[in-house]
PDB file of C-alpha atoms in Angstrom:
ATOM      1  CA  MET D  22      88.100  80.678 132.977  1.00  0.00           C
ATOM      2  CA  GLU D  23      89.946  83.427 134.198  1.00  0.00           C
ATOM      3  CA  ALA D  24      93.392  81.160 133.887  1.00  0.00           C
ATOM      4  CA  LEU D  25      92.263  80.930 130.081  1.00  0.00           C
ATOM      5  CA  GLN D  26      91.485  84.767 129.501  1.00  0.00           C
ATOM      6  CA  GLN D  27      95.267  85.185 131.024  1.00  0.00           C
ATOM      7  CA  LEU D  28      96.539  82.953 128.733  1.00  0.00           C
ATOM      8  CA  LEU D  29      94.723  84.807 125.982  1.00  0.00           C
ATOM      9  CA  ASP D  30      95.939  87.694 126.954  1.00  0.00           C
ATOM     10  CA  SER D  31      99.400  86.771 126.787  1.00  0.00           C
ATOM     11  CA  TYR D  32      99.301  85.304 123.609  1.00  0.00           C
ATOM     12  CA  LEU D  33      98.090  88.328 122.269  1.00  0.00           C
ATOM     13  CA  ASN D  34     100.825  90.152 123.657  1.00  0.00           C
ATOM     14  CA  THR D  35     102.995  87.498 121.990  1.00  0.00           C
ATOM     15  CA  TYR D  36     101.191  87.850 118.993  1.00  0.00           C
ATOM     16  CA  GLN D  37     101.450  91.725 118.628  1.00  0.00           C
ATOM     17  CA  ALA D  38     105.184  91.640 119.492  1.00  0.00           C
ATOM     18  CA  LEU D  39     105.853  89.520 116.385  1.00  0.00           C
ATOM     19  CA  MET D  40     103.543  91.581 114.105  1.00  0.00           C
ATOM     20  CA  TRP D  41     105.634  94.605 114.938  1.00  0.00           C
ATOM     21  CA  ARG D  42     108.761  92.336 114.460  1.00  0.00           C
ATOM     22  CA  MET D  43     107.902  91.733 111.092  1.00  0.00           C
ATOM     23  CA  LYS D  44     106.628  95.046 110.413  1.00  0.00           C
ATOM     24  CA  ASP D  45     110.341  96.774 111.663  1.00  0.00           C
ATOM     25  CA  SER D  46     112.118  94.205 110.403  1.00  0.00           C
ATOM     26  CA  ASP D  47     113.713  92.902 106.734  1.00  0.00           C
ATOM     27  CA  VAL D  48     112.363  89.563 106.470  1.00  0.00           C
ATOM     28  CA  ASP D  49     113.127  87.161 104.044  1.00  0.00           C
ATOM     29  CA  ASN D  50     110.120  85.909 102.275  1.00  0.00           C
ATOM     30  CA  ARG D  51     111.349  82.550 100.926  1.00  0.00           C
ATOM     31  CA  ASN D  52     113.228  81.586 104.397  1.00  0.00           C
ATOM     32  CA  LEU D  53     110.483  82.720 106.607  1.00  0.00           C
ATOM     33  CA  SER D  54     107.900  80.279 104.063  1.00  0.00           C
ATOM     34  CA  LYS D  55     110.296  77.406 104.863  1.00  0.00           C
ATOM     35  CA  THR D  56     110.207  78.077 108.443  1.00  0.00           C
ATOM     36  CA  LEU D  57     106.694  78.486 108.822  1.00  0.00           C
ATOM     37  CA  GLN D  58     105.928  75.458 106.046  1.00  0.00           C
ATOM     38  CA  LEU D  59     104.016  78.132 104.056  1.00  0.00           C
ATOM     39  CA  ALA D  60     103.416  78.924 101.060  1.00  0.00           C
ATOM     40  CA  GLU D  61     104.417  82.509  99.717  1.00  0.00           C
ATOM     41  CA  ASN D  62     100.885  82.971  98.514  1.00  0.00           C
ATOM     42  CA  THR D  63      99.758  81.955 102.187  1.00  0.00           C
ATOM     43  CA  LEU D  64     102.148  84.048 103.822  1.00  0.00           C
ATOM     44  CA  ARG D  65     101.386  87.125 102.073  1.00  0.00           C
ATOM     45  CA  LEU D  66      98.004  86.733 102.659  1.00  0.00           C
ATOM     46  CA  ARG D  67      98.889  86.235 106.395  1.00  0.00           C
ATOM     47  CA  ARG D  68     100.426  89.633 106.256  1.00  0.00           C
ATOM     48  CA  GLN D  69      97.484  91.469 104.240  1.00  0.00           C
ATOM     49  CA  LYS D  70      94.975  89.824 106.734  1.00  0.00           C
ATOM     50  CA  PRO D  71      96.970  89.434 109.976  1.00  0.00           C
ATOM     51  CA  GLY D  72      93.941  88.204 111.801  1.00  0.00           C
ATOM     52  CA  LEU D  73      94.445  84.856 109.812  1.00  0.00           C
ATOM     53  CA  TRP D  74      97.501  83.824 111.487  1.00  0.00           C
ATOM     54  CA  ARG D  75      96.866  80.335 113.360  1.00  0.00           C
ATOM     55  CA  VAL D  76      98.277  79.601 116.967  1.00  0.00           C
ATOM     56  CA  SER D  77     100.520  77.143 115.497  1.00  0.00           C
ATOM     57  CA  GLU D  78     101.816  79.559 112.774  1.00  0.00           C
ATOM     58  CA  VAL D  79     102.672  81.993 115.850  1.00  0.00           C
ATOM     59  CA  ARG D  80     104.344  79.559 117.744  1.00  0.00           C
ATOM     60  CA  LEU D  81     107.023  79.029 114.713  1.00  0.00           C
ATOM     61  CA  LEU D  82     107.034  82.616 114.131  1.00  0.00           C
ATOM     62  CA  ALA D  83     108.211  83.148 117.612  1.00  0.00           C
ATOM     63  CA  GLY D  84     110.837  80.765 117.031  1.00  0.00           C
ATOM     64  CA  TYR D  85     111.891  82.297 114.025  1.00  0.00           C
ATOM     65  CA  PHE D  86     112.659  85.865 115.827  1.00  0.00           C
ATOM     66  CA  GLY D  87     113.710  84.485 118.615  1.00  0.00           C
ATOM     67  CA  LEU D  88     110.648  85.096 121.056  1.00  0.00           C
ATOM     68  CA  SER D  89     109.467  82.863 123.556  1.00  0.00           C
ATOM     69  CA  ASP D  90     106.736  80.735 122.334  1.00  0.00           C
ATOM     70  CA  SER D  91     105.428  79.374 125.665  1.00  0.00           C
ATOM     71  CA  SER D  92     102.508  81.396 125.530  1.00  0.00           C
ATOM     72  CA  CYS D  93     101.685  79.128 122.392  1.00  0.00           C
ATOM     73  CA  ILE D  94     102.488  76.335 123.574  1.00  0.00           C
ATOM     74  CA  ARG D  95     100.425  76.632 127.053  1.00  0.00           C
ATOM     75  CA  LEU D  96      97.383  77.613 124.648  1.00  0.00           C
ATOM     76  CA  GLU D  97      97.607  74.783 122.192  1.00  0.00           C
ATOM     77  CA  ARG D  98      97.482  72.650 125.534  1.00  0.00           C
ATOM     78  CA  GLN D  99      94.434  74.627 126.707  1.00  0.00           C
ATOM     79  CA  LEU D 100      92.064  74.667 123.707  1.00  0.00           C
ATOM     80  CA  VAL D 101      91.624  70.899 124.130  1.00  0.00           C
ATOM     81  CA  PRO D 102      90.202  70.618 127.857  1.00  0.00           C
ATOM     82  CA  PHE D 103      88.376  73.969 126.887  1.00  0.00           C
ATOM     83  CA  MET D 104      86.443  73.126 124.083  1.00  0.00           C
ATOM     84  CA  SER D 105      85.831  69.228 126.167  1.00  0.00           C
ATOM     85  CA  GLN D 106      84.448  72.136 128.861  1.00  0.00           C
ATOM     86  CA  VAL D 107      82.327  73.950 125.938  1.00  0.00           C
ATOM     87  CA  LEU D 108      80.604  71.051 124.962  1.00  0.00           C
ATOM     88  CA  LEU D 109      79.600  69.424 128.569  1.00  0.00           C
ATOM     89  CA  MET D 110      77.963  72.709 129.342  1.00  0.00           C
ATOM     90  CA  PRO D 111      74.244  73.178 129.136  1.00  0.00           C
ATOM     91  CA  SER D 112      73.064  74.205 125.769  1.00  0.00           C
ATOM     92  CA  ALA D 113      71.646  77.473 127.091  1.00  0.00           C
ATOM     93  CA  LYS D 114      75.355  78.679 128.160  1.00  0.00           C
ATOM     94  CA  ARG D 115      77.079  77.484 125.869  1.00  0.00           C
ATOM     95  CA  ARG D 116      74.597  79.479 123.275  1.00  0.00           C
ATOM     96  CA  LEU D 117      75.304  82.325 125.194  1.00  0.00           C
ATOM     97  CA  LEU D 118      79.099  82.071 125.151  1.00  0.00           C
ATOM     98  CA  GLU D 119      78.113  81.686 121.505  1.00  0.00           C
ATOM     99  CA  GLN D 120      76.503  84.893 121.247  1.00  0.00           C
ATOM    100  CA  PHE D 121      79.022  86.958 123.070  1.00  0.00           C
ATOM    101  CA  SER D 122      81.709  85.627 121.213  1.00  0.00           C
ATOM    102  CA  GLN D 123      80.083  85.715 117.734  1.00  0.00           C
ATOM    103  CA  LEU D 124      81.496  82.078 117.581  1.00  0.00           C
ATOM    104  CA  ASN D 125      80.013  78.369 116.850  1.00  0.00           C
ATOM    105  CA  LEU D 126      81.923  76.485 119.383  1.00  0.00           C
ATOM    106  CA  ARG D 127      80.393  73.462 118.449  1.00  0.00           C
ATOM    107  CA  ARG D 128      80.850  73.379 115.212  1.00  0.00           C
ATOM    108  CA  MET D 129      84.483  74.327 115.602  1.00  0.00           C
ATOM    109  CA  SER D 130      84.950  71.353 117.875  1.00  0.00           C
ATOM    110  CA  ALA D 131      83.316  68.729 115.469  1.00  0.00           C
ATOM    111  CA  ASN D 132      85.504  69.482 113.006  1.00  0.00           C
ATOM    112  CA  LYS D 133      88.166  69.219 115.213  1.00  0.00           C
ATOM    113  CA  ARG D 134      89.847  72.612 114.801  1.00  0.00           C
ATOM    114  CA  LEU D 135      92.082  73.483 117.543  1.00  0.00           C
ATOM    115  CA  ASP D 136      94.648  75.515 115.671  1.00  0.00           C
ATOM    116  CA  TRP D 137      92.499  78.463 116.288  1.00  0.00           C
ATOM    117  CA  SER D 138      93.186  82.156 114.331  1.00  0.00           C
ATOM    118  CA  VAL D 139      93.952  85.023 115.644  1.00  0.00           C
ATOM    119  CA  GLU D 140      90.383  86.590 114.698  1.00  0.00           C
ATOM    120  CA  ASP D 141      88.950  83.511 116.602  1.00  0.00           C
ATOM    121  CA  LEU D 142      90.828  83.933 119.623  1.00  0.00           C
ATOM    122  CA  GLU D 143      90.402  87.538 119.885  1.00  0.00           C
ATOM    123  CA  LYS D 144      86.399  86.902 119.613  1.00  0.00           C
ATOM    124  CA  LEU D 145      86.542  84.136 122.421  1.00  0.00           C
ATOM    125  CA  LYS D 146      88.537  86.733 124.736  1.00  0.00           C
ATOM    126  CA  LYS D 147      86.079  89.352 124.123  1.00  0.00           C
ATOM    127  CA  GLY D 148      83.066  86.574 124.959  1.00  0.00           C
ATOM    128  CA  LEU D 149      84.696  85.471 127.395  1.00  0.00           C
ATOM    129  CA  GLN D 150      84.823  89.359 129.064  1.00  0.00           C
ATOM    130  CA  GLN D 151      81.079  89.810 128.358  1.00  0.00           C
ATOM    131  CA  VAL D 152      80.233  86.358 130.131  1.00  0.00           C
ATOM    132  CA  ARG D 153      82.453  86.962 133.084  1.00  0.00           C
ATOM    133  CA  SER D 154      81.523  90.429 133.681  1.00  0.00           C
ATOM    134  CA  GLY D 155      77.861  89.579 133.254  1.00  0.00           C
ATOM    135  CA  ARG D 156      78.328  87.457 135.921  1.00  0.00           C
ATOM    136  CA  ILE D 157      77.122  84.198 134.263  1.00  0.00           C
ATOM    137  CA  HIS D 158      79.080  81.056 135.517  1.00  0.00           C
ATOM    138  CA  CYS D 159      79.787  79.167 132.378  1.00  0.00           C
ATOM    139  CA  PHE D 160      83.201  77.650 133.627  1.00  0.00           C
ATOM    140  CA  PRO D 161      84.470  76.272 136.928  1.00  0.00           C
ATOM    141  CA  VAL D 162      86.593  79.719 138.509  1.00  0.00           C
TER     142      VAL D 162
END
């Protein structure tokens, strides 16, 4: 669990650096749209609501700006085993994590939604911190 929290911190730092780059640099929307394989309207929406960026999009954005995408790749790899662990948790502990994170993890897993939004990852991070601070052991350390 601690490793996942550190990975989330690293990913969110990369994300913040990218958002600053987007804000500070003169970005060609057409070129960025092609690179990210997003419609220009979707790109505009992501700029208006940055919490909607997905892990895979942030990875491509890092490449576009020449930043390391390693935290994105590691997070993508870690989400699969994490979701498997969540499904194997006793339902009371899983519900507690869901309550702390304000996410329905079972539904997210059923949808096979592993390309999480930044908004959901921030909620997950907050939920994991609360679980950890409450000394509730849901995951192996």
